[in-house]
Short mmCIF file of C-alpha atoms in Angstrom, two decimals:
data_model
loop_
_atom_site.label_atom_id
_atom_site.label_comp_id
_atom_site.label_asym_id
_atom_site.label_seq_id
_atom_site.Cartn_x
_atom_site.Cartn_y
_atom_site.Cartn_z
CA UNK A 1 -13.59 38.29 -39.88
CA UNK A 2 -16.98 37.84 -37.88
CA UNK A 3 -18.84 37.52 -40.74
CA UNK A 4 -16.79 35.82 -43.11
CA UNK A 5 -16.40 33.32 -40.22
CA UNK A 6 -20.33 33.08 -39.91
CA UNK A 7 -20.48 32.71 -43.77
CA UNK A 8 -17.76 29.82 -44.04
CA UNK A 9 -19.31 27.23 -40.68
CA UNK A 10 -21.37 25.87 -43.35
CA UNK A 11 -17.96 24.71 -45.95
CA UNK A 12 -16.23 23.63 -43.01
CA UNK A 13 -18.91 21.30 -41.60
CA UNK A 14 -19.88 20.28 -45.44
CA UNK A 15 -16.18 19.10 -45.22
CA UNK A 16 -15.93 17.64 -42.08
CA UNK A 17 -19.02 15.42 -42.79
CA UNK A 18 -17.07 14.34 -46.12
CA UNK A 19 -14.13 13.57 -44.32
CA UNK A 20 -16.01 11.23 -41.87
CA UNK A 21 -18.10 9.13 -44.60
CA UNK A 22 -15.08 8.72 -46.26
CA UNK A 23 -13.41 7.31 -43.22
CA UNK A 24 -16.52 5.38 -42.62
CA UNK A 25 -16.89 4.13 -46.51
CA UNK A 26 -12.89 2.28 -45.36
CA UNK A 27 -14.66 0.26 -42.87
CA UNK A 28 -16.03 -3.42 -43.39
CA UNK A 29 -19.85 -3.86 -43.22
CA UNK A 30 -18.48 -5.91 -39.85
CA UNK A 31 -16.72 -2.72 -38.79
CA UNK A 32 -19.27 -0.60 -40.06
CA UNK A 33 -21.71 -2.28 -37.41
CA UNK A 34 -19.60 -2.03 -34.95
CA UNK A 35 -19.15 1.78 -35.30
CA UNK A 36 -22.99 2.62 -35.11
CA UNK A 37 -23.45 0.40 -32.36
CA UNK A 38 -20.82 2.38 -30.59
CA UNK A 39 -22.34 5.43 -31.11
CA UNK A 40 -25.19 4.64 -28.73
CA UNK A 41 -22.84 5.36 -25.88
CA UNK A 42 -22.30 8.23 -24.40
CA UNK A 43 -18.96 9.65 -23.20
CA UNK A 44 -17.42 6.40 -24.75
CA UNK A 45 -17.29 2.73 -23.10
CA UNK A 46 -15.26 0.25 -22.48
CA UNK A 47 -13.54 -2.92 -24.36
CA UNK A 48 -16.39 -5.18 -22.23
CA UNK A 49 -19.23 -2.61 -23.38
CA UNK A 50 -18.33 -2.39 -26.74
CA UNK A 51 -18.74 -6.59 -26.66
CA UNK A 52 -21.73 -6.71 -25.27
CA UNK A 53 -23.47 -4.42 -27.31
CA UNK A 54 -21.79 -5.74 -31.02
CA UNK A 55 -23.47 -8.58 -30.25
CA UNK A 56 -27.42 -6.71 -30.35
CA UNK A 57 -28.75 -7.14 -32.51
CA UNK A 58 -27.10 -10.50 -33.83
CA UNK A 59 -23.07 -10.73 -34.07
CA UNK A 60 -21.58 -9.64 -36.98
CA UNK A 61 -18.86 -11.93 -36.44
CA UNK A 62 -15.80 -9.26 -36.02
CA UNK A 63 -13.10 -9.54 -33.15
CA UNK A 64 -14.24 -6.32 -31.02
CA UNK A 65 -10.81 -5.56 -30.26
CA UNK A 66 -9.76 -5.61 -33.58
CA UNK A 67 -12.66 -3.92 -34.73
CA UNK A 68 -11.98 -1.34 -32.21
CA UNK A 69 -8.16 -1.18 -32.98
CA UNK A 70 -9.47 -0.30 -36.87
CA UNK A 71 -11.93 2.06 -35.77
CA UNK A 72 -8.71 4.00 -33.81
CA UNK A 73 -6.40 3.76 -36.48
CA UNK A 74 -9.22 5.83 -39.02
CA UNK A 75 -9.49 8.45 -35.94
CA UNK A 76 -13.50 7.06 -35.76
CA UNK A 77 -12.52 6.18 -32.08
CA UNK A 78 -9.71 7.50 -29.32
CA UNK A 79 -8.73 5.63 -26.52
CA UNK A 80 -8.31 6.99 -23.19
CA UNK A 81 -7.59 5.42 -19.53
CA UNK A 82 -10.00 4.90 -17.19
CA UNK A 83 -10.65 4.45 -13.51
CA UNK A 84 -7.85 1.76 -12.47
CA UNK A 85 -5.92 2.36 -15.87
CA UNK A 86 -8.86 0.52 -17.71
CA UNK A 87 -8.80 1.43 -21.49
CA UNK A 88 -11.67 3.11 -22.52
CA UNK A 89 -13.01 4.50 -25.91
CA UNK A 90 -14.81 7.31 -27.25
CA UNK A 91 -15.89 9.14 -30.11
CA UNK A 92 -15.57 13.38 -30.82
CA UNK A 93 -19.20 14.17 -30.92
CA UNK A 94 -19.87 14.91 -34.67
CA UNK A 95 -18.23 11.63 -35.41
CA UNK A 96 -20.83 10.11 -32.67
CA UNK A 97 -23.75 12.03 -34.40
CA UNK A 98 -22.54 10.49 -38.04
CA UNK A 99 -22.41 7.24 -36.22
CA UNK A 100 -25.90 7.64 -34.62
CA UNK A 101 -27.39 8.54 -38.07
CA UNK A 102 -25.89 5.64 -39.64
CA UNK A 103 -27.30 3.80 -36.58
CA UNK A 104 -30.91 5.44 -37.40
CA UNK A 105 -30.35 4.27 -40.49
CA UNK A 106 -30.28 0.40 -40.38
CA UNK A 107 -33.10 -0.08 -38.66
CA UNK A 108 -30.78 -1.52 -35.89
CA UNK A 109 -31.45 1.40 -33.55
CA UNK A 110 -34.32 0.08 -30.68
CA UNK A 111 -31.98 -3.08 -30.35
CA UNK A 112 -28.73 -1.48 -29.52
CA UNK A 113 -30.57 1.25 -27.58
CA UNK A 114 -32.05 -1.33 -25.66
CA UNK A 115 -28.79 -3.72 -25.46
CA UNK A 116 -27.22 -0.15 -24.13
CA UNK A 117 -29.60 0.20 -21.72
CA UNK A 118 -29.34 -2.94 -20.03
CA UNK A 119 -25.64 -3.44 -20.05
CA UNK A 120 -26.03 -0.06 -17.84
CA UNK A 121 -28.73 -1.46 -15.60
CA UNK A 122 -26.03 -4.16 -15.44
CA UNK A 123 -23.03 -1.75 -14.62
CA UNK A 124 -24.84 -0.36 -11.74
CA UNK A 125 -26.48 -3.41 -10.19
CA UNK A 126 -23.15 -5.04 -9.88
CA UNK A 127 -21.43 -1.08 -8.43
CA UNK A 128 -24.65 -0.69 -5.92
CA UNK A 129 -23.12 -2.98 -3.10
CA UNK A 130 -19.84 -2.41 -3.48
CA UNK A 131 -20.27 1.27 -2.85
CA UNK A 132 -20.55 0.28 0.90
CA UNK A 133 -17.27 -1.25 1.54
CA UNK A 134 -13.49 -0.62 0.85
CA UNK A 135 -13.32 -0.21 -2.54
CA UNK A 136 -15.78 2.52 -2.55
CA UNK A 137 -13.68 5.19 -4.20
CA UNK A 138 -13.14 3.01 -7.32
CA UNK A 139 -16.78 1.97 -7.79
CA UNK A 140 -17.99 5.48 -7.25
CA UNK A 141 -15.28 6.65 -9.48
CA UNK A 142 -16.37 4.23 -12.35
CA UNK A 143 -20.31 5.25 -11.95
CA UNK A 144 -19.09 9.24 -12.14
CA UNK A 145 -16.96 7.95 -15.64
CA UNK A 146 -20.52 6.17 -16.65
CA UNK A 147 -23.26 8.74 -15.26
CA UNK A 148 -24.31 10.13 -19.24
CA UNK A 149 -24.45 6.89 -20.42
CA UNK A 150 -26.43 6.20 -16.86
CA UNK A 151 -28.84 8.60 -17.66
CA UNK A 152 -29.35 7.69 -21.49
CA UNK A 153 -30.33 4.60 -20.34
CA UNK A 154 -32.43 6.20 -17.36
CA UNK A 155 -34.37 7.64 -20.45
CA UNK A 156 -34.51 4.60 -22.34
CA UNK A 157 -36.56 2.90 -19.79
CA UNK A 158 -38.71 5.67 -19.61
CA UNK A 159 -39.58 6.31 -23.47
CA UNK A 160 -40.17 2.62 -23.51
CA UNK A 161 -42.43 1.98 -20.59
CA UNK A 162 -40.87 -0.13 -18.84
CA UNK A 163 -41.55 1.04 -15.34
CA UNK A 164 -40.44 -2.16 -13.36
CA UNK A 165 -36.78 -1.64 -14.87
CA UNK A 166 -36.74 2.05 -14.57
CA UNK A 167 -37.59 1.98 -11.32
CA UNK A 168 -34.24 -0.94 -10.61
CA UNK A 169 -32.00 1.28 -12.62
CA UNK A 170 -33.02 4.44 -10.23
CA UNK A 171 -32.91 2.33 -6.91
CA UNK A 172 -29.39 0.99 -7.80
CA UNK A 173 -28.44 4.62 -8.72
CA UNK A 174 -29.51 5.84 -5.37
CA UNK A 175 -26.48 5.52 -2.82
CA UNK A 176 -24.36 7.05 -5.88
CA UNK A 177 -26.55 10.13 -6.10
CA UNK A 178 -26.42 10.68 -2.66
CA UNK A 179 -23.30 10.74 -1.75
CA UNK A 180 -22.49 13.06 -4.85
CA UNK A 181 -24.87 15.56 -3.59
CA UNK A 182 -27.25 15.00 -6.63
CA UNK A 183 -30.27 14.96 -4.36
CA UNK A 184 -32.68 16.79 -6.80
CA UNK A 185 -31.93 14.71 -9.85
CA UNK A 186 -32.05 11.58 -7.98
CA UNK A 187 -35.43 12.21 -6.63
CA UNK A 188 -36.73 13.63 -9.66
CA UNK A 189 -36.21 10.21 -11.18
CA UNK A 190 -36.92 8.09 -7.93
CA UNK A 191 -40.11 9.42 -7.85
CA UNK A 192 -41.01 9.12 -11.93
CA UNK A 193 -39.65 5.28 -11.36
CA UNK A 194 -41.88 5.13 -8.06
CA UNK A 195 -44.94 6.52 -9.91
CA UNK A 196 -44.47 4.22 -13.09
CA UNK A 197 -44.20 0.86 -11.13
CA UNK A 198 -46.46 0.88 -7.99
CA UNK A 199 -45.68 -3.01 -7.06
CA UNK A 200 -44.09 -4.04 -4.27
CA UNK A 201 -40.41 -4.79 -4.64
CA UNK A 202 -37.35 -4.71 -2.88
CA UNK A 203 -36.04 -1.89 -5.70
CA UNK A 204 -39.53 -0.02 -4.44
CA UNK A 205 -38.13 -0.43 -1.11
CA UNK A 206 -34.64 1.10 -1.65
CA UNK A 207 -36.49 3.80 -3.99
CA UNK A 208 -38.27 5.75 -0.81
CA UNK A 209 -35.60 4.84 1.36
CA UNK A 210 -33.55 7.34 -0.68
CA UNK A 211 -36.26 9.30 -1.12
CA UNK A 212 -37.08 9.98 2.04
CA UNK A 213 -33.48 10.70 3.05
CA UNK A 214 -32.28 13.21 0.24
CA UNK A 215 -35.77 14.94 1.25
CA UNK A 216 -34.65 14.76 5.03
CA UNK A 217 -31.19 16.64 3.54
CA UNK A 218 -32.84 19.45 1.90
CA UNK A 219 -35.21 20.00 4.87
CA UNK A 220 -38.62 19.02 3.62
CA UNK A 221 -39.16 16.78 6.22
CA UNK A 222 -42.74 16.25 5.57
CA UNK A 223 -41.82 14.99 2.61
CA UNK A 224 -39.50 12.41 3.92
CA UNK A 225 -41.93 11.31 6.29
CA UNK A 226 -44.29 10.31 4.00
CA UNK A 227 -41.93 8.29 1.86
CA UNK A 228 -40.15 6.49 4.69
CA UNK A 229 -43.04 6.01 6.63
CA UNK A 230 -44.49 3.61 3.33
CA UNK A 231 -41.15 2.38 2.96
CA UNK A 232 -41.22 0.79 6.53
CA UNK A 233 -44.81 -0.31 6.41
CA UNK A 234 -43.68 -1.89 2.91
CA UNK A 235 -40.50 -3.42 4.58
CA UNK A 236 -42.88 -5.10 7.60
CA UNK A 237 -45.27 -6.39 5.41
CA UNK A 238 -43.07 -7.89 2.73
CA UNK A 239 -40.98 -9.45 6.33
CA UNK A 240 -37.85 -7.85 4.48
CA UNK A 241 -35.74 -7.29 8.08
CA UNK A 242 -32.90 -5.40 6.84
CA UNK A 243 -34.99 -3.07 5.06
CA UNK A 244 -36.84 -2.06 8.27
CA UNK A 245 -34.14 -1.01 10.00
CA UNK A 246 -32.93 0.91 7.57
CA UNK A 247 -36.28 3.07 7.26
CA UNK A 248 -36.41 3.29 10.96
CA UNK A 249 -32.44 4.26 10.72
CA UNK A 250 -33.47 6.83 8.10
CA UNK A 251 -36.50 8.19 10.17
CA UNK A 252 -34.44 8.56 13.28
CA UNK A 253 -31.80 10.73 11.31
CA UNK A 254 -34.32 12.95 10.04
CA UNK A 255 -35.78 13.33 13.06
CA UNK A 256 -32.77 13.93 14.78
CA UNK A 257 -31.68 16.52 12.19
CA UNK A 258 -34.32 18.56 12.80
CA UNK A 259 -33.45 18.76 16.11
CA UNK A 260 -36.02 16.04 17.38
CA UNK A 261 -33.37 13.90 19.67
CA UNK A 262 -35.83 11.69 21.70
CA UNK A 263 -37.93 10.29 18.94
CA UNK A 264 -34.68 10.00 16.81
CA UNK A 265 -32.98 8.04 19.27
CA UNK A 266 -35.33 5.69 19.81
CA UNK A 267 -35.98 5.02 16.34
CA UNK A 268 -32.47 4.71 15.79
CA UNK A 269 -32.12 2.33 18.77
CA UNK A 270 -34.52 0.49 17.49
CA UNK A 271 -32.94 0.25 13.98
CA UNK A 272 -29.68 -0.53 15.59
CA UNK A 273 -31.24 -3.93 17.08
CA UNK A 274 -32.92 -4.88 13.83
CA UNK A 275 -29.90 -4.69 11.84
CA UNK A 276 -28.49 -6.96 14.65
CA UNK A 277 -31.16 -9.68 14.16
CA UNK A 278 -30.25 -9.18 10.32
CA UNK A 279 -26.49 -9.46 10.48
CA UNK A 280 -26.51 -6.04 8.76
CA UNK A 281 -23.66 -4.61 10.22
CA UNK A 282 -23.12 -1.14 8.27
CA UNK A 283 -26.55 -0.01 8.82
CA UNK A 284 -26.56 -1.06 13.00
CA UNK A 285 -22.97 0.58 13.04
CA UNK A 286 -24.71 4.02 11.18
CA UNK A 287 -27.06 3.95 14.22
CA UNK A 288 -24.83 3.47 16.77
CA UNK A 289 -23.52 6.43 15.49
CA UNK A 290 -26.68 8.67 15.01
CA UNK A 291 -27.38 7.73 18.57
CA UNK A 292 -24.31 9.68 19.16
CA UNK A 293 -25.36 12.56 17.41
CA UNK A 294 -28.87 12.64 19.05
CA UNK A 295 -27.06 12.12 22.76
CA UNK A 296 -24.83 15.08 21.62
CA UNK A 297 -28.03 17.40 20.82
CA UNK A 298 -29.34 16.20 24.23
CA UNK A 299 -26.53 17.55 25.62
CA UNK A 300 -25.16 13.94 27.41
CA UNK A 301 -21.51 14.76 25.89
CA UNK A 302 -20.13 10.90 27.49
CA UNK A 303 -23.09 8.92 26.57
CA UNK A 304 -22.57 10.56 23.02
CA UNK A 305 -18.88 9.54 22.80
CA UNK A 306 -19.67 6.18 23.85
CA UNK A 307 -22.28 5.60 20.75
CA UNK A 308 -19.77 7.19 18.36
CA UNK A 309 -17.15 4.59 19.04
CA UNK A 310 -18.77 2.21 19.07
CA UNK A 311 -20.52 2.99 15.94
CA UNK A 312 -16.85 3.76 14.61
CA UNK A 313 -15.18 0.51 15.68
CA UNK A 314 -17.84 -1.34 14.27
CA UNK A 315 -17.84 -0.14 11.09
CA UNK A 316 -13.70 -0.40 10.88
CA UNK A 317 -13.95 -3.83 12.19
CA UNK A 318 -16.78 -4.90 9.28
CA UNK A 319 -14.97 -3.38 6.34
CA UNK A 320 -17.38 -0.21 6.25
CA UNK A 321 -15.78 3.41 5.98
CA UNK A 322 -18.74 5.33 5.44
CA UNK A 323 -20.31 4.78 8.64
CA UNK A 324 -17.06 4.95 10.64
CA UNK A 325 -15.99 8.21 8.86
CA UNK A 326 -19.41 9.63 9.99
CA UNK A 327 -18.67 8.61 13.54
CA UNK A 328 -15.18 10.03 13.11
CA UNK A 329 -16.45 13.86 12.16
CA UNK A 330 -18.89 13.77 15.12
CA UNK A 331 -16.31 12.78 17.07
CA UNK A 332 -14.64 15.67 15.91
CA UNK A 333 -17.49 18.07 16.02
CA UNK A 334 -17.20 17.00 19.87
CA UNK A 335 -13.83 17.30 20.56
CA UNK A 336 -13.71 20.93 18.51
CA UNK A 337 -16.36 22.05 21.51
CA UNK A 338 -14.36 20.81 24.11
CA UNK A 339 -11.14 22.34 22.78
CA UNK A 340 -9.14 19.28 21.31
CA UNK A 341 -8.75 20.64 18.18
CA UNK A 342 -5.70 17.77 17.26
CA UNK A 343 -8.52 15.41 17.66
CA UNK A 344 -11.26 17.30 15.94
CA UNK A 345 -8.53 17.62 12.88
CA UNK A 346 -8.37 13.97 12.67
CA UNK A 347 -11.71 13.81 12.68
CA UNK A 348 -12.73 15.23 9.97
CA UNK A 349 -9.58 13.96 8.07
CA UNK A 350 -10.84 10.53 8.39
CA UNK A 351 -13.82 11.70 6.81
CA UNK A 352 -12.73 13.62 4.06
CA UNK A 353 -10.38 10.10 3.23
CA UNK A 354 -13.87 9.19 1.92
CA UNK A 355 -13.94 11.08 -1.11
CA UNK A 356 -13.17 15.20 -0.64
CA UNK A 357 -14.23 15.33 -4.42
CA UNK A 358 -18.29 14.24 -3.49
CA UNK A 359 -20.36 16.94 -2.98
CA UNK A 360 -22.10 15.35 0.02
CA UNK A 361 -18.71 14.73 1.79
CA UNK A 362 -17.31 18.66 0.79
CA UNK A 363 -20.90 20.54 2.11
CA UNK A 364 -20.56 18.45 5.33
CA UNK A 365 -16.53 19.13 5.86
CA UNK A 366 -16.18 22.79 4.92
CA UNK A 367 -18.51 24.58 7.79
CA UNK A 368 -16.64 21.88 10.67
CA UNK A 369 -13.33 22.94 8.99
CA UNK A 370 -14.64 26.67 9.71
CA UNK A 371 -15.30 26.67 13.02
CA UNK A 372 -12.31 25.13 13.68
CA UNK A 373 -10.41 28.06 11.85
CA UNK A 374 -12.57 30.11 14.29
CA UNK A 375 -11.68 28.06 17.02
CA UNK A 376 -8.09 28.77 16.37
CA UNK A 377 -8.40 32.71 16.03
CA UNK A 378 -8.25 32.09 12.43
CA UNK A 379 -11.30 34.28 11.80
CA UNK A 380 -10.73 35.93 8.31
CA UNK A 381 -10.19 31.95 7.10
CA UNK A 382 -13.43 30.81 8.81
CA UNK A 383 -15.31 34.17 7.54
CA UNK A 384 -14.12 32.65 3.64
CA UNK A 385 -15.23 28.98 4.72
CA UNK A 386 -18.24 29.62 6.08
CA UNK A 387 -18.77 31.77 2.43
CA UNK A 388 -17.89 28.53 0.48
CA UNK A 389 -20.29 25.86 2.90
CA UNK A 390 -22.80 28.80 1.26
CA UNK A 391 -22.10 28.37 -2.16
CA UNK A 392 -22.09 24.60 -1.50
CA UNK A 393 -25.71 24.36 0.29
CA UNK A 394 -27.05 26.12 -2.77
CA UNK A 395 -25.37 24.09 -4.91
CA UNK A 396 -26.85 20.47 -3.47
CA UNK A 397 -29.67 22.20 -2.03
CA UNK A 398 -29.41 21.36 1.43
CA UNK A 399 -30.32 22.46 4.43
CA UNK A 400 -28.28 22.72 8.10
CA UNK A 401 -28.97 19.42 10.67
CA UNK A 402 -29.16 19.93 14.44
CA UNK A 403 -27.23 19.94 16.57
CA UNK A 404 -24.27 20.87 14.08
CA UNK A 405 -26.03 23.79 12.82
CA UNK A 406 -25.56 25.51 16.32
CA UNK A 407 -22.15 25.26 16.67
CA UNK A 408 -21.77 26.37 13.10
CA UNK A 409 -23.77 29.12 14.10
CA UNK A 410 -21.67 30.08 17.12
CA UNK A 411 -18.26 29.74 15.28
CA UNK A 412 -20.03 31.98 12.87
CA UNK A 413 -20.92 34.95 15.29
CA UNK A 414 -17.14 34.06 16.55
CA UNK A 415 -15.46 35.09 13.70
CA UNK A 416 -17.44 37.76 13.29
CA UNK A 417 -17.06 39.38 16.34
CA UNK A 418 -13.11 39.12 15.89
CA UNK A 419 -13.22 40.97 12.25
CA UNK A 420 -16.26 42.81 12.73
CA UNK A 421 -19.42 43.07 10.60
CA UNK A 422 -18.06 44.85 6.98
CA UNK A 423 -14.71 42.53 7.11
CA UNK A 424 -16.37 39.79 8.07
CA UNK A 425 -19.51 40.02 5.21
CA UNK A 426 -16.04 41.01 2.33
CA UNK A 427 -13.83 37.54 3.80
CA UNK A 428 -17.52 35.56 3.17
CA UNK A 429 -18.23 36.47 -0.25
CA UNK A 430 -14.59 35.78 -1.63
CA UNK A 431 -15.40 32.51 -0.09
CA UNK A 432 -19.00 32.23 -2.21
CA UNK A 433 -16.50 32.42 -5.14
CA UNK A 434 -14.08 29.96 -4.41
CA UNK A 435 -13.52 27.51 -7.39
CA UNK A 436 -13.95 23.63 -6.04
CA UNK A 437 -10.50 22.65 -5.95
CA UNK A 438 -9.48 25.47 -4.06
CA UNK A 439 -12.39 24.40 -1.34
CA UNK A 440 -10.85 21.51 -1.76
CA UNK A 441 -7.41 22.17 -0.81
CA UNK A 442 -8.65 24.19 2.28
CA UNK A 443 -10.02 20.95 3.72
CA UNK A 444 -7.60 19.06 2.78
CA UNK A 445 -4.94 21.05 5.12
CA UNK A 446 -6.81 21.09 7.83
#
C-alpha cells in the first residue's frame, strides 16, 4: 500500500489538474479574469477585495458578485464568514496554484500583484487607528483574517523597490504586531522598511517607535535606545508634537522596565504633558499609568495608586481600553501584594477583556494569574502557570520588566517552598506543555 500509494500521487494529481481546467474551460473570458485575479490573494478575500482588484488591470465588465456566485457554483471558490459575519471567499490551494498559473500566463500578473498590494496597504491604513479605541477586537480580528495576504503584499513592496510604501505598509502594521506578540517578525520588516527609505516621514516616525519598543520587550535595551532616541530627535525636528511624547512615553517604559524608575518617570512625566499640549489623550493616559508602575518600583505604594487611576479613568473616559486595561493589571499587581486578591482578580480580568487570544495580552496575564494561585495556597496551580508564562516568553521572545519580575519571582520561590523542589520542577513542566486554549481557560477563571 506504501508504495502503490507513492506510485499512483502522480494519476491522481494528473486528474485533479484535468478536473480543474475543465471547470475553468466553463468559465467566460469575463469570469476567467476574474478567477486569476483572485488567485493573487491569499487565504481568500472579500466581496470589496475581489472588486477592487477585477478592476486591475482594466474591467472586464462582469458583475463581481455574479462572477463570484459562478465561480462558487463550479467549486473554483467557497465562501466562508468572516469577522462580523462578513462573507468571505477562498480558493483550496491547488485550485489557487491553477489560478496563479493562468494568472502568469496573461501577462496580467505585475498589475494585479500590484492592485493586491495596495488594496492591503489600504486595509491596514484604514485598521491602524482604530486599533486604539473600542472596536479594537474587531479590527484586530480582521488584520489576523488578512495577515498572509498582509505579508504577500509586505513582499511585493519589497521585490519591487518601493521603499517609501514598504516602509507605510510596516508602520501601519506595527500596533497589530505588537500586541500579537509578533515582535521578531515585525522588526525584521520595520527595520528592512527603515533601511530601504531613509527620509523623514511620519511612517519613519511610527517605524522606530515600534522598534524601539518590541526591542525594549525582548530586553535589548540598547537596541531600543538607539531607535527611540532618533525617533524623538526626528519627532522635534519635524515639530510633530504627538510623536514626541510618544518616544519619550516609549523611553520612559523601557527605562522603567529595566528597573530604571527615576529616569523613567521623568520621561514619562514629561510625555504625559506633551500629549496634553497635543490633545492626545491615549498616549498621556498610558503615562499616567507607567508613572504608576515606576512609583510602584520606587516603592511609594499611594503615589503609585494615584497615577494608575488616573491613568485608568482617563483612558475609560476617552474611549481607550488599552491603556486603562494596563492601569487595571497594575492595579492588580498592587492589590495582589497587599492581599486584596478580589481586587487583583478584577484586575487582571479587565485586562484579559482586551483580547486573552493575543500573545502580548496572554505572556503578560499568565505569571500575575500565578502568583495569585500562590497567593491563595494554590501552589501546584501556580507551579503549572508559572511553566506556561515559560513556554510563552520563548514563544514571543520576551523578557521579564521590573518591578513585576520580583514579585513573580517571590510567588515563584512561594510555591515552591509549599511543594518542594522535585514537585514543584514536575507541576512546571506539565505547564511548558499546556496547549493555548487550555492557558487560556486558566486565565480566564481567574
Amino acid at each position: 500500500m506504501l508504495t502503490g500509494g507513492a506510485r499512483d500521487a502522480p494519476a491522481r494529481q494528473r486528474t485533479m489538474a484535468a478536473t480543474i481546467a475543465w471547470s475553468h474551460g466553463l468559465l467566460s473570458v469575463e469570469e476567467q479574469a476574474l478567477f486569476r485575479r483572485l488567485a493573487a490573494f491569499v487565504g481568500g478575500c472579500t466581496l470589496a477585495a475581489a472588486e477592487f482588484i477585477a478592476a486591475a488591470p482594466g474591467d472586464p465588465g462582469l458583475d463581481v458578485l455574479e462572477g463570484v456566485a459562478s465561480l462558487a457554483d463550479k467549486s473554483l471558490l467557497r465562501e466562508e464568514d468572516g469577522p462580523g459575519g462578513e462573507p468571505r471567499y477562498r480558493m483550496l490551494e491547488t485550485v489557487r496554484e491553477y489560478g496563479l498559473e493562468r494568472l502568469a500566463a496573461s501577462g496580467e500578473e505585475d498589475a494585479v500583484r500590484a492592485a493586491h498590494a495596495a488594496h492591503c496597504l489600504a486595509l491596514a491604513e484604514r485598521a491602524a487607528p482604530l486599533l486604539w479605541g473600542t472596536g479594537a477586537r474587531v479590527e484586530f480580528a480582521r488584520l489576523e483574517r488578512e495577515h498572509a495576504n498582509l505579508r504577500a503584499a509586505l513582499a511585493w513592496f519589497d521585490q519591487a523597490g518601493d521603499g517609501e510604501t514598504l516602509l507605510r505598509l510596516a508602520a501601519a502594521l506595527s500596533y497589530f504586531w505588537s500586541i500579537t506578540g509578533l515582535w521578531a517578525e515585525c522588526n525584521a520588516w520595520l527595520e528592512r522598511a527603515l533601511a530601504a527609505d531613509p527620509r523623514p516621514s511620519l511612517a519613519r516616525l511610527e517605524a522606530l517607535q515600534f522598534l524601539g519598543e518590541n526591542a525594549g520587550y525582548q530586553g535589548d535595551f540598547s537596541r531600543a535606545e538607539a531607535a527611540l532616541g532618533e525617533g524623538l530627535a526626528l519627532a522635534r525636528r519635524l515639530g510633530a508634537g504627538a510623536h514626541v511624547s510618544k518616544m519619550l512615553g516609549a523611553l520612559g517604559r523601557q527605562r522603567v522596565d529595566r528597573g530604571a524608575y527615576a529616569e523613567g518617570a521623568a520621561l514619562l512625566a514629561e510625555s504625559a504633558a506633551e500629549a496634553r499640549r497635543a490633545g492626545d489623550r491615549y498616549h498621556e493616559a498610558l503615562a499616567l499609568a507607567h508613572l504608576g508602575v515606576a512609583a510602584w518600583g520606587r516603592g511609594d505604594r499611594d503615589a503609585a495608586i494615584a497615577h494608575l487611576e488616573a491613568g485608568r479613568a482617563l483612558g475609560r473616559d476617552a474611549g481607550h481600553p488599552f491603556p486603562a486595561a494596563i492601569a487595571a493589571r497594575d492595579l492588580g499587581l498592587i492589590a495582589a501584594e497587599g492581599g486584596d486578591y478580589a481586587r487583583a482578580a478584577a484586575g487582571y480580568k479587565e485586562f484579559a477583556a482586551l483580547d486573552p487570544d493575543a500573545l502580548a495580552v496572554l505572556m503578560r496575564l499568565v505569571p500575575d494569574v500565578a502568583s495569585l494561585a500562590a497567593a491563595l495556597g494554590e501552589a501546584e496551580r501556580a507551579a503549572r502557570l508559572f511553566g506556561a508564562a515559560a513556554a510563552l516568553a520563548e514563544a514571543t521572545g520576551s523578557a521579564p520588566a521590573w518591578p513585576e519580575r520580583g514579585a513573580h519571582e517571590r510567588a515563584t520561590e512561594r510555591a515552591r517552598g509549599a511543594l518542594g523542589g522535585e514537585a514543584f520542577a514536575a507541576a512546571f513542566e506539565a505547564g511548558r506543555r499546556l496547549p493555548r486554549r487550555r492557558v487560556r481557560a486558566e486565565v480566564e477563571a481567574v
